[in-house]
PDB file of C-alpha atoms in Angstrom:
ATOM      1  CA  MET A  28       7.229  18.923  -1.123  1.00 68.00           C
ATOM      2  CA  VAL A  29       8.562  18.023   2.323  1.00 66.00           C
ATOM      3  CA  THR A  30       5.998  15.814   4.070  1.00 69.00           C
ATOM      4  CA  ARG A  31       5.254  15.702   7.781  1.00 64.00           C
ATOM      5  CA  GLY A  32       7.571  12.717   8.042  1.00 59.00           C
ATOM      6  CA  THR A  33       5.509  10.845  10.634  1.00 73.00           C
ATOM      7  CA  THR A  34       6.678   7.261  10.962  1.00 79.00           C
ATOM      8  CA  HIS A  35       6.731   4.430  13.479  1.00 77.00           C
ATOM      9  CA  PRO A  36       8.181   0.913  13.659  1.00 85.00           C
ATOM     10  CA  ASN A  37       5.933  -1.601  11.882  1.00 91.00           C
ATOM     11  CA  ARG A  38       3.710   1.144  10.507  1.00 94.00           C
ATOM     12  CA  LEU A  39       4.111  -0.270   6.993  1.00 97.00           C
ATOM     13  CA  ARG A  40       4.113  -3.957   7.914  1.00 96.00           C
ATOM     14  CA  ARG A  41       0.863  -4.635   6.048  1.00 97.00           C
ATOM     15  CA  VAL A  42       2.047  -3.309   2.710  1.00 98.00           C
ATOM     16  CA  ASP A  43       5.486  -4.908   3.175  1.00 98.00           C
ATOM     17  CA  ARG A  44       3.866  -8.276   3.831  1.00 97.00           C
ATOM     18  CA  TRP A  45       1.805  -7.843   0.661  1.00 98.00           C
ATOM     19  CA  LEU A  46       4.882  -6.847  -1.356  1.00 97.00           C
ATOM     20  CA  VAL A  47       6.730  -9.970  -0.259  1.00 97.00           C
ATOM     21  CA  ALA A  48       3.769 -12.152  -1.223  1.00 96.00           C
ATOM     22  CA  THR A  49       2.700 -10.572  -4.510  1.00 96.00           C
ATOM     23  CA  CYS A  50       5.778  -8.879  -5.986  1.00 96.00           C
ATOM     24  CA  ALA A  51       8.318 -11.600  -5.242  1.00 95.00           C
ATOM     25  CA  GLY A  52       8.364 -12.642  -8.893  1.00 96.00           C
ATOM     26  CA  ARG A  53       9.328  -9.162 -10.049  1.00 96.00           C
ATOM     27  CA  LEU A  54      12.116  -8.990  -7.510  1.00 96.00           C
ATOM     28  CA  ARG A  55      13.483 -12.452  -8.249  1.00 96.00           C
ATOM     29  CA  ALA A  56      13.465 -11.809 -12.004  1.00 96.00           C
ATOM     30  CA  ALA A  57      15.180  -8.421 -11.768  1.00 96.00           C
ATOM     31  CA  ALA A  58      18.688  -8.154 -13.193  1.00 95.00           C
ATOM     32  CA  ASP A  59      19.315  -5.505 -10.538  1.00 96.00           C
ATOM     33  CA  PRO A  60      17.226  -6.044  -7.359  1.00 97.00           C
ATOM     34  CA  LEU A  61      16.967  -2.329  -6.595  1.00 98.00           C
ATOM     35  CA  VAL A  62      14.029  -1.030  -4.525  1.00 98.00           C
ATOM     36  CA  VAL A  63      13.268   2.587  -3.620  1.00 98.00           C
ATOM     37  CA  ASP A  64      11.526   3.633  -0.420  1.00 98.00           C
ATOM     38  CA  LEU A  65      10.280   7.064  -1.416  1.00 97.00           C
ATOM     39  CA  GLY A  66       9.650   9.555   1.360  1.00 94.00           C
ATOM     40  CA  PHE A  67      10.866   7.407   4.261  1.00 94.00           C
ATOM     41  CA  GLY A  68      10.162  10.172   6.745  1.00 90.00           C
ATOM     42  CA  ALA A  69      11.735  11.631   9.847  1.00 89.00           C
ATOM     43  CA  THR A  70      13.440   8.362  10.800  1.00 93.00           C
ATOM     44  CA  PRO A  71      14.712   5.505   8.601  1.00 95.00           C
ATOM     45  CA  VAL A  72      12.981   2.718  10.523  1.00 96.00           C
ATOM     46  CA  THR A  73      10.523   1.687   7.789  1.00 95.00           C
ATOM     47  CA  ALA A  74      13.302   1.581   5.185  1.00 97.00           C
ATOM     48  CA  VAL A  75      15.332  -0.667   7.472  1.00 97.00           C
ATOM     49  CA  GLU A  76      12.293  -2.919   7.902  1.00 97.00           C
ATOM     50  CA  LEU A  77      11.584  -2.984   4.162  1.00 98.00           C
ATOM     51  CA  ARG A  78      15.094  -4.162   3.356  1.00 98.00           C
ATOM     52  CA  ALA A  79      14.945  -6.920   6.000  1.00 98.00           C
ATOM     53  CA  ARG A  80      11.569  -8.164   4.744  1.00 98.00           C
ATOM     54  CA  LEU A  81      12.490  -8.181   1.067  1.00 98.00           C
ATOM     55  CA  ALA A  82      15.746  -9.997   1.801  1.00 98.00           C
ATOM     56  CA  ALA A  83      13.631 -13.082   2.501  1.00 96.00           C
ATOM     57  CA  VAL A  84      12.709 -13.031  -1.192  1.00 96.00           C
ATOM     58  CA  ARG A  85      15.993 -11.810  -2.680  1.00 97.00           C
ATOM     59  CA  PRO A  86      18.962 -11.800  -0.264  1.00 97.00           C
ATOM     60  CA  ASP A  87      20.957  -9.386  -2.431  1.00 97.00           C
ATOM     61  CA  VAL A  88      18.157  -6.798  -2.610  1.00 98.00           C
ATOM     62  CA  ARG A  89      19.314  -3.183  -2.399  1.00 98.00           C
ATOM     63  CA  VAL A  90      17.006  -0.606  -0.836  1.00 98.00           C
ATOM     64  CA  VAL A  91      17.578   3.114  -1.308  1.00 98.00           C
ATOM     65  CA  GLY A  92      15.611   5.425   0.956  1.00 98.00           C
ATOM     66  CA  LEU A  93      14.851   8.738  -0.751  1.00 97.00           C
ATOM     67  CA  GLU A  94      13.797  11.969   0.933  1.00 96.00           C
ATOM     68  CA  ILE A  95      13.479  15.472  -0.468  1.00 94.00           C
ATOM     69  CA  ASP A  96      14.624  16.908   2.885  1.00 94.00           C
ATOM     70  CA  PRO A  97      18.455  16.751   3.111  1.00 95.00           C
ATOM     71  CA  GLU A  98      18.343  16.905   6.910  1.00 95.00           C
ATOM     72  CA  ARG A  99      16.355  13.664   7.000  1.00 95.00           C
ATOM     73  CA  VAL A 100      18.840  12.024   4.651  1.00 96.00           C
ATOM     74  CA  ALA A 101      21.722  13.056   6.917  1.00 97.00           C
ATOM     75  CA  ALA A 102      19.887  11.862  10.020  1.00 95.00           C
ATOM     76  CA  ALA A 103      19.318   8.448   8.404  1.00 97.00           C
ATOM     77  CA  GLU A 104      22.980   7.819   7.579  1.00 97.00           C
ATOM     78  CA  PRO A 105      23.789   5.965  10.847  1.00 97.00           C
ATOM     79  CA  ALA A 106      21.242   3.312   9.793  1.00 97.00           C
ATOM     80  CA  ALA A 107      22.843   2.791   6.374  1.00 98.00           C
ATOM     81  CA  ASP A 108      24.356  -0.582   5.556  1.00 97.00           C
ATOM     82  CA  PRO A 109      25.865  -0.272   2.067  1.00 97.00           C
ATOM     83  CA  PRO A 110      25.208  -1.687  -0.419  1.00 96.00           C
ATOM     84  CA  ALA A 111      22.120  -3.323   1.094  1.00 98.00           C
ATOM     85  CA  LEU A 112      20.652  -0.086   2.467  1.00 98.00           C
ATOM     86  CA  THR A 113      21.572   3.478   1.558  1.00 98.00           C
ATOM     87  CA  PHE A 114      19.911   6.886   1.722  1.00 98.00           C
ATOM     88  CA  ALA A 115      19.881   9.767  -0.745  1.00 98.00           C
ATOM     89  CA  ARG A 116      18.047  12.958  -1.617  1.00 97.00           C
ATOM     90  CA  GLY A 117      15.337  12.615  -4.217  1.00 97.00           C
ATOM     91  CA  GLY A 118      11.666  12.863  -5.085  1.00 96.00           C
ATOM     92  CA  PHE A 119       9.286  11.484  -7.677  1.00 97.00           C
ATOM     93  CA  GLU A 120      12.073  11.438 -10.268  1.00 97.00           C
ATOM     94  CA  LEU A 121      13.670   8.702  -8.112  1.00 98.00           C
ATOM     95  CA  ALA A 122      17.063  10.444  -8.129  1.00 97.00           C
ATOM     96  CA  GLY A 123      17.781   8.964 -11.548  1.00 97.00           C
ATOM     97  CA  LEU A 124      17.646   5.394 -10.233  1.00 98.00           C
ATOM     98  CA  ARG A 125      15.996   2.527 -12.137  1.00 98.00           C
ATOM     99  CA  PRO A 126      14.339   0.405  -9.432  1.00 98.00           C
ATOM    100  CA  VAL A 127      12.227  -2.669  -9.973  1.00 98.00           C
ATOM    101  CA  LEU A 128       9.954  -1.661  -7.092  1.00 98.00           C
ATOM    102  CA  VAL A 129       9.025   1.651  -5.476  1.00 98.00           C
ATOM    103  CA  ARG A 130       7.147   1.956  -2.209  1.00 98.00           C
ATOM    104  CA  ALA A 131       5.695   5.463  -1.815  1.00 97.00           C
ATOM    105  CA  PHE A 132       3.566   5.611   1.309  1.00 96.00           C
ATOM    106  CA  ASN A 133       1.932   8.641   2.927  1.00 94.00           C
ATOM    107  CA  VAL A 134       3.612  10.943   0.406  1.00 94.00           C
ATOM    108  CA  LEU A 135       0.940  11.945  -2.117  1.00 94.00           C
ATOM    109  CA  ARG A 136      -1.646  12.240   0.646  1.00 88.00           C
ATOM    110  CA  GLN A 137      -0.239  15.675   1.393  1.00 85.00           C
ATOM    111  CA  TYR A 138      -0.524  16.862  -2.215  1.00 91.00           C
ATOM    112  CA  ASP A 139      -3.547  18.123  -4.129  1.00 91.00           C
ATOM    113  CA  GLU A 140      -5.324  15.531  -6.253  1.00 92.00           C
ATOM    114  CA  PRO A 141      -4.313  17.153  -9.586  1.00 92.00           C
ATOM    115  CA  ALA A 142      -0.672  16.408  -8.724  1.00 94.00           C
ATOM    116  CA  VAL A 143      -1.231  12.651  -8.749  1.00 96.00           C
ATOM    117  CA  PRO A 144      -1.005  11.900 -12.500  1.00 96.00           C
ATOM    118  CA  ASP A 145       2.317  13.711 -12.889  1.00 97.00           C
ATOM    119  CA  ALA A 146       3.751  12.042  -9.783  1.00 97.00           C
ATOM    120  CA  TRP A 147       2.632   8.627 -10.995  1.00 98.00           C
ATOM    121  CA  ALA A 148       4.106   9.299 -14.443  1.00 97.00           C
ATOM    122  CA  ALA A 149       7.419  10.406 -12.974  1.00 97.00           C
ATOM    123  CA  MET A 150       7.727   7.322 -10.781  1.00 98.00           C
ATOM    124  CA  THR A 151       6.632   4.765 -13.360  1.00 98.00           C
ATOM    125  CA  GLY A 152       8.780   6.452 -15.989  1.00 97.00           C
ATOM    126  CA  GLY A 153      11.838   5.763 -13.854  1.00 97.00           C
ATOM    127  CA  LEU A 154      11.170   2.058 -13.323  1.00 98.00           C
ATOM    128  CA  ALA A 155      13.302  -0.759 -14.634  1.00 97.00           C
ATOM    129  CA  PRO A 156      11.572  -2.994 -17.211  1.00 95.00           C
ATOM    130  CA  GLY A 157       8.817  -4.963 -15.514  1.00 94.00           C
ATOM    131  CA  GLY A 158       8.893  -2.694 -12.470  1.00 97.00           C
ATOM    132  CA  ALA A 159       6.000  -1.447 -10.354  1.00 98.00           C
ATOM    133  CA  VAL A 160       5.082   1.251  -7.850  1.00 98.00           C
ATOM    134  CA  VAL A 161       3.055   0.683  -4.712  1.00 98.00           C
ATOM    135  CA  GLU A 162       1.542   3.994  -3.619  1.00 98.00           C
ATOM    136  CA  GLY A 163      -0.803   4.425  -0.701  1.00 97.00           C
ATOM    137  CA  THR A 164      -1.763   5.677   2.701  1.00 96.00           C
ATOM    138  CA  CYS A 165      -2.126   4.282   6.211  1.00 96.00           C
ATOM    139  CA  ASP A 166      -3.046   5.578   9.628  1.00 94.00           C
ATOM    140  CA  GLU A 167      -0.441   6.522  12.223  1.00 91.00           C
ATOM    141  CA  VAL A 168       0.102   2.985  13.543  1.00 92.00           C
ATOM    142  CA  GLY A 169      -0.628   1.016  10.375  1.00 94.00           C
ATOM    143  CA  ARG A 170      -3.981  -0.278  11.582  1.00 96.00           C
ATOM    144  CA  LEU A 171      -5.745   0.775   8.352  1.00 98.00           C
ATOM    145  CA  ALA A 172      -4.058   0.958   4.959  1.00 98.00           C
ATOM    146  CA  CYS A 173      -4.953   1.251   1.278  1.00 98.00           C
ATOM    147  CA  TRP A 174      -2.629   1.126  -1.695  1.00 98.00           C
ATOM    148  CA  VAL A 175      -2.495   1.095  -5.481  1.00 98.00           C
ATOM    149  CA  LEU A 176      -0.197  -1.082  -7.589  1.00 98.00           C
ATOM    150  CA  LEU A 177       0.720   0.706 -10.801  1.00 97.00           C
ATOM    151  CA  ASP A 178       3.139   0.225 -13.646  1.00 96.00           C
ATOM    152  CA  ALA A 179       3.949   1.971 -16.914  1.00 93.00           C
ATOM    153  CA  ALA A 180       0.421   1.221 -18.178  1.00 94.00           C
ATOM    154  CA  GLY A 181      -1.256   2.886 -15.187  1.00 95.00           C
ATOM    155  CA  PRO A 182      -2.996   1.723 -12.021  1.00 97.00           C
ATOM    156  CA  ARG A 183      -3.652  -2.000 -11.842  1.00 97.00           C
ATOM    157  CA  THR A 184      -5.114  -2.909  -8.458  1.00 97.00           C
ATOM    158  CA  LEU A 185      -6.376  -1.411  -5.212  1.00 98.00           C
ATOM    159  CA  THR A 186      -5.791  -3.201  -1.918  1.00 98.00           C
ATOM    160  CA  LEU A 187      -7.672  -2.504   1.313  1.00 98.00           C
ATOM    161  CA  ALA A 188      -6.096  -3.843   4.515  1.00 98.00           C
ATOM    162  CA  ALA A 189      -7.025  -3.616   8.177  1.00 98.00           C
ATOM    163  CA  ARG A 190      -6.151  -4.949  11.589  1.00 97.00           C
ATOM    164  CA  LEU A 191      -9.293  -6.982  11.998  1.00 97.00           C
ATOM    165  CA  SER A 192      -9.169  -7.136  15.782  1.00 96.00           C
ATOM    166  CA  THR A 193      -9.830  -3.389  15.944  1.00 96.00           C
ATOM    167  CA  LEU A 194     -12.022  -2.946  12.867  1.00 97.00           C
ATOM    168  CA  ASP A 195     -15.540  -1.702  13.550  1.00 97.00           C
ATOM    169  CA  SER A 196     -16.521  -1.208   9.926  1.00 97.00           C
ATOM    170  CA  PRO A 197     -14.783  -1.393   6.528  1.00 97.00           C
ATOM    171  CA  ALA A 198     -16.131   2.113   5.924  1.00 97.00           C
ATOM    172  CA  GLU A 199     -13.247   3.291   8.134  1.00 97.00           C
ATOM    173  CA  LEU A 200     -10.910   2.447   5.265  1.00 97.00           C
ATOM    174  CA  ALA A 201     -12.369   5.285   3.202  1.00 96.00           C
ATOM    175  CA  GLU A 202     -10.319   7.754   5.235  1.00 95.00           C
ATOM    176  CA  ARG A 203      -7.120   6.024   4.096  1.00 96.00           C
ATOM    177  CA  LEU A 204      -7.841   5.741   0.392  1.00 97.00           C
ATOM    178  CA  PRO A 205      -4.961   6.893  -1.823  1.00 96.00           C
ATOM    179  CA  LYS A 206      -5.064  10.515  -2.932  1.00 95.00           C
ATOM    180  CA  SER A 207      -6.270   9.459  -6.388  1.00 95.00           C
ATOM    181  CA  LEU A 208      -9.453   8.016  -4.874  1.00 96.00           C
ATOM    182  CA  ILE A 209     -10.158   9.679  -1.544  1.00 94.00           C
ATOM    183  CA  HIS A 210     -12.121  12.565  -3.087  1.00 93.00           C
ATOM    184  CA  ARG A 211     -14.006  10.147  -5.326  1.00 94.00           C
ATOM    185  CA  ASN A 212     -15.671   8.336  -2.465  1.00 95.00           C
ATOM    186  CA  VAL A 213     -19.032   9.851  -3.377  1.00 96.00           C
ATOM    187  CA  PRO A 214     -22.216   8.320  -4.822  1.00 96.00           C
ATOM    188  CA  GLY A 215     -21.844   7.427  -8.466  1.00 95.00           C
ATOM    189  CA  GLU A 216     -18.121   6.660  -8.241  1.00 95.00           C
ATOM    190  CA  PRO A 217     -16.854   3.044  -8.435  1.00 95.00           C
ATOM    191  CA  VAL A 218     -14.771   3.301  -5.273  1.00 97.00           C
ATOM    192  CA  HIS A 219     -17.797   4.495  -3.318  1.00 96.00           C
ATOM    193  CA  ALA A 220     -19.747   1.494  -4.576  1.00 96.00           C
ATOM    194  CA  LEU A 221     -16.902  -0.797  -3.548  1.00 97.00           C
ATOM    195  CA  ILE A 222     -16.645   0.554   0.001  1.00 97.00           C
ATOM    196  CA  ARG A 223     -20.410   0.473   0.395  1.00 97.00           C
ATOM    197  CA  ALA A 224     -20.628  -3.112  -0.872  1.00 97.00           C
ATOM    198  CA  LEU A 225     -17.836  -4.299   1.430  1.00 98.00           C
ATOM    199  CA  ASP A 226     -19.397  -2.531   4.399  1.00 98.00           C
ATOM    200  CA  GLY A 227     -22.764  -4.113   3.655  1.00 98.00           C
ATOM    201  CA  ALA A 228     -21.197  -7.547   3.345  1.00 98.00           C
ATOM    202  CA  TRP A 229     -19.451  -7.010   6.707  1.00 98.00           C
ATOM    203  CA  ARG A 230     -22.773  -6.160   8.353  1.00 98.00           C
ATOM    204  CA  ASP A 231     -24.426  -9.196   6.802  1.00 98.00           C
ATOM    205  CA  ALA A 232     -21.599 -11.374   8.110  1.00 98.00           C
ATOM    206  CA  VAL A 233     -22.201 -10.402  11.741  1.00 97.00           C
ATOM    207  CA  PRO A 234     -23.232 -13.978  12.703  1.00 97.00           C
ATOM    208  CA  TYR A 235     -19.665 -15.034  11.896  1.00 97.00           C
ATOM    209  CA  ALA A 236     -18.336 -12.610  14.513  1.00 96.00           C
ATOM    210  CA  ALA A 237     -18.890 -15.367  17.061  1.00 96.00           C
ATOM    211  CA  PHE A 238     -15.966 -17.177  15.413  1.00 97.00           C
ATOM    212  CA  GLY A 239     -13.746 -14.075  15.427  1.00 97.00           C
ATOM    213  CA  PRO A 240     -13.177 -11.045  13.183  1.00 97.00           C
ATOM    214  CA  ARG A 241     -11.029 -13.040  10.749  1.00 97.00           C
ATOM    215  CA  GLN A 242     -13.887 -15.407   9.947  1.00 98.00           C
ATOM    216  CA  ARG A 243     -16.268 -12.487   9.617  1.00 98.00           C
ATOM    217  CA  TRP A 244     -13.939 -10.662   7.192  1.00 98.00           C
ATOM    218  CA  GLN A 245     -13.413 -13.768   5.071  1.00 98.00           C
ATOM    219  CA  ARG A 246     -17.152 -14.286   4.830  1.00 98.00           C
ATOM    220  CA  ALA A 247     -17.662 -10.622   3.890  1.00 98.00           C
ATOM    221  CA  VAL A 248     -15.039 -10.711   1.122  1.00 98.00           C
ATOM    222  CA  ALA A 249     -16.416 -13.998  -0.217  1.00 98.00           C
ATOM    223  CA  ALA A 250     -19.861 -12.370  -0.355  1.00 98.00           C
ATOM    224  CA  LEU A 251     -18.364  -9.378  -2.162  1.00 97.00           C
ATOM    225  CA  ARG A 252     -16.880 -11.716  -4.761  1.00 97.00           C
ATOM    226  CA  ASP A 253     -20.108 -13.697  -5.066  1.00 97.00           C
ATOM    227  CA  ALA A 254     -21.973 -10.447  -5.700  1.00 96.00           C
ATOM    228  CA  GLY A 255     -19.869  -9.922  -8.818  1.00 96.00           C
ATOM    229  CA  TRP A 256     -16.988  -7.794  -7.626  1.00 96.00           C
ATOM    230  CA  PRO A 257     -13.771  -8.918  -9.357  1.00 96.00           C
ATOM    231  CA  VAL A 258     -11.758  -9.830  -6.266  1.00 97.00           C
ATOM    232  CA  VAL A 259      -8.312 -10.890  -7.490  1.00 96.00           C
ATOM    233  CA  ASP A 260      -6.881 -12.527  -4.371  1.00 95.00           C
ATOM    234  CA  GLY A 261      -8.068 -15.473  -2.304  1.00 96.00           C
ATOM    235  CA  PRO A 262      -8.662 -16.711   1.242  1.00 96.00           C
ATOM    236  CA  ARG A 263      -4.950 -16.814   2.062  1.00 95.00           C
ATOM    237  CA  ARG A 264      -4.822 -13.016   1.734  1.00 97.00           C
ATOM    238  CA  TRP A 265      -8.310 -12.430   3.133  1.00 97.00           C
ATOM    239  CA  ARG A 266      -7.441 -14.062   6.436  1.00 96.00           C
ATOM    240  CA  LEU A 267      -4.776 -11.350   6.864  1.00 97.00           C
ATOM    241  CA  GLY A 268      -7.397  -8.629   6.629  1.00 98.00           C
ATOM    242  CA  GLU A 269      -6.800  -7.822   2.970  1.00 98.00           C
ATOM    243  CA  VAL A 270      -8.847  -7.635  -0.196  1.00 98.00           C
ATOM    244  CA  THR A 271      -7.514  -6.690  -3.629  1.00 98.00           C
ATOM    245  CA  VAL A 272      -9.597  -5.662  -6.641  1.00 97.00           C
ATOM    246  CA  PRO A 273      -8.824  -4.155 -10.046  1.00 97.00           C
ATOM    247  CA  TYR A 274      -8.366  -0.414  -9.727  1.00 96.00           C
ATOM    248  CA  PRO A 275     -11.813   1.240  -9.492  1.00 93.00           C
ATOM    249  CA  GLY A 276     -12.709   3.115 -12.643  1.00 84.00           C
ATOM    250  CA  THR A 277     -10.841   0.776 -14.990  1.00 83.00           C
ATOM    251  CA  ALA A 278     -12.682  -1.594 -17.293  1.00 70.00           C
ATOM    252  CA  ALA A 279     -12.065  -4.476 -14.892  1.00 76.00           C
ATOM    253  CA  GLY A 280     -12.727  -2.555 -11.712  1.00 74.00           C
ATOM    254  CA  ALA A 281     -16.472  -2.941 -11.215  1.00 72.00           C
ATOM    255  CA  PRO A 282     -18.937  -5.825 -10.954  1.00 75.00           C
TER     256      PRO A 282
END
C-alpha cells in the first residue's frame, strides 16, 4: 500500500540515535552491513540521514531505501551514492534483500491492525542471521515517537521517546503507539497500564520541573522502574527523553 509519504529532515532523529546506541553490535558483527529503510516516503532525506548516522558505527554500511511507489524511487535517484546509498522498489518482502537491520517508520500506521502480524513475519523472515526490525510511528516533526524492536522470535521491546522541552504529558505518546498497540490502549491491556503508570509518575515528579524537564523525566522513569516496571535502559537513555521496556503483553512486559 502506498503511504502518504510525509517526511521532513530530522523527523526520525530519535529512532536513528537509538539505533546507533543499541544496535551497533548487530551492525558491527554483520558479515554484510546492509540496512533497509522501508517506506522512505516522498523524499529520500531520512534515508540519507540514516546512512550518515550509521556510518559512525560501521563506515562501510550500505543503506537501501525501499518504496512501493516507483515514482518515489525515481525521484530519490539524485540522492543515491552507490554503494553506500541506493534506492529500489519494494515492500515488506524487502525486495529479496537480507539486511541486518530494517527501519520501518510510519508505514504500518496506515494499515489495519490485522495486517501487522503478516507484515512483521515478512520483514523478519527476510533478515540476515542476528538481524532486527525497528517498526514504529512518530508525529510530523519527530517530537513524539514510539517503536518496537523485533526479530525472528517476535517483538522484544517497546521504546517511548519525546522532545522533553515540549512534552506536557507522557499520555501524548499514546497517539504515536505502533499499530500493533495503538488500539490496545484501553483499560485491562498492558500498554494502557504502562502509559498510565508513566503519566502518573510524571505528575508525581512535578517538583523536579524546577530543575528542567529532563530532570523531571528521569525522576518519572526511575519511579516507574521502582514501582516494578521492567525498564531495560538506564539514565543515559532517560536523559534523552527515552524509556524502553519489554514489549507489553509478553511474559517480561509487565510489573
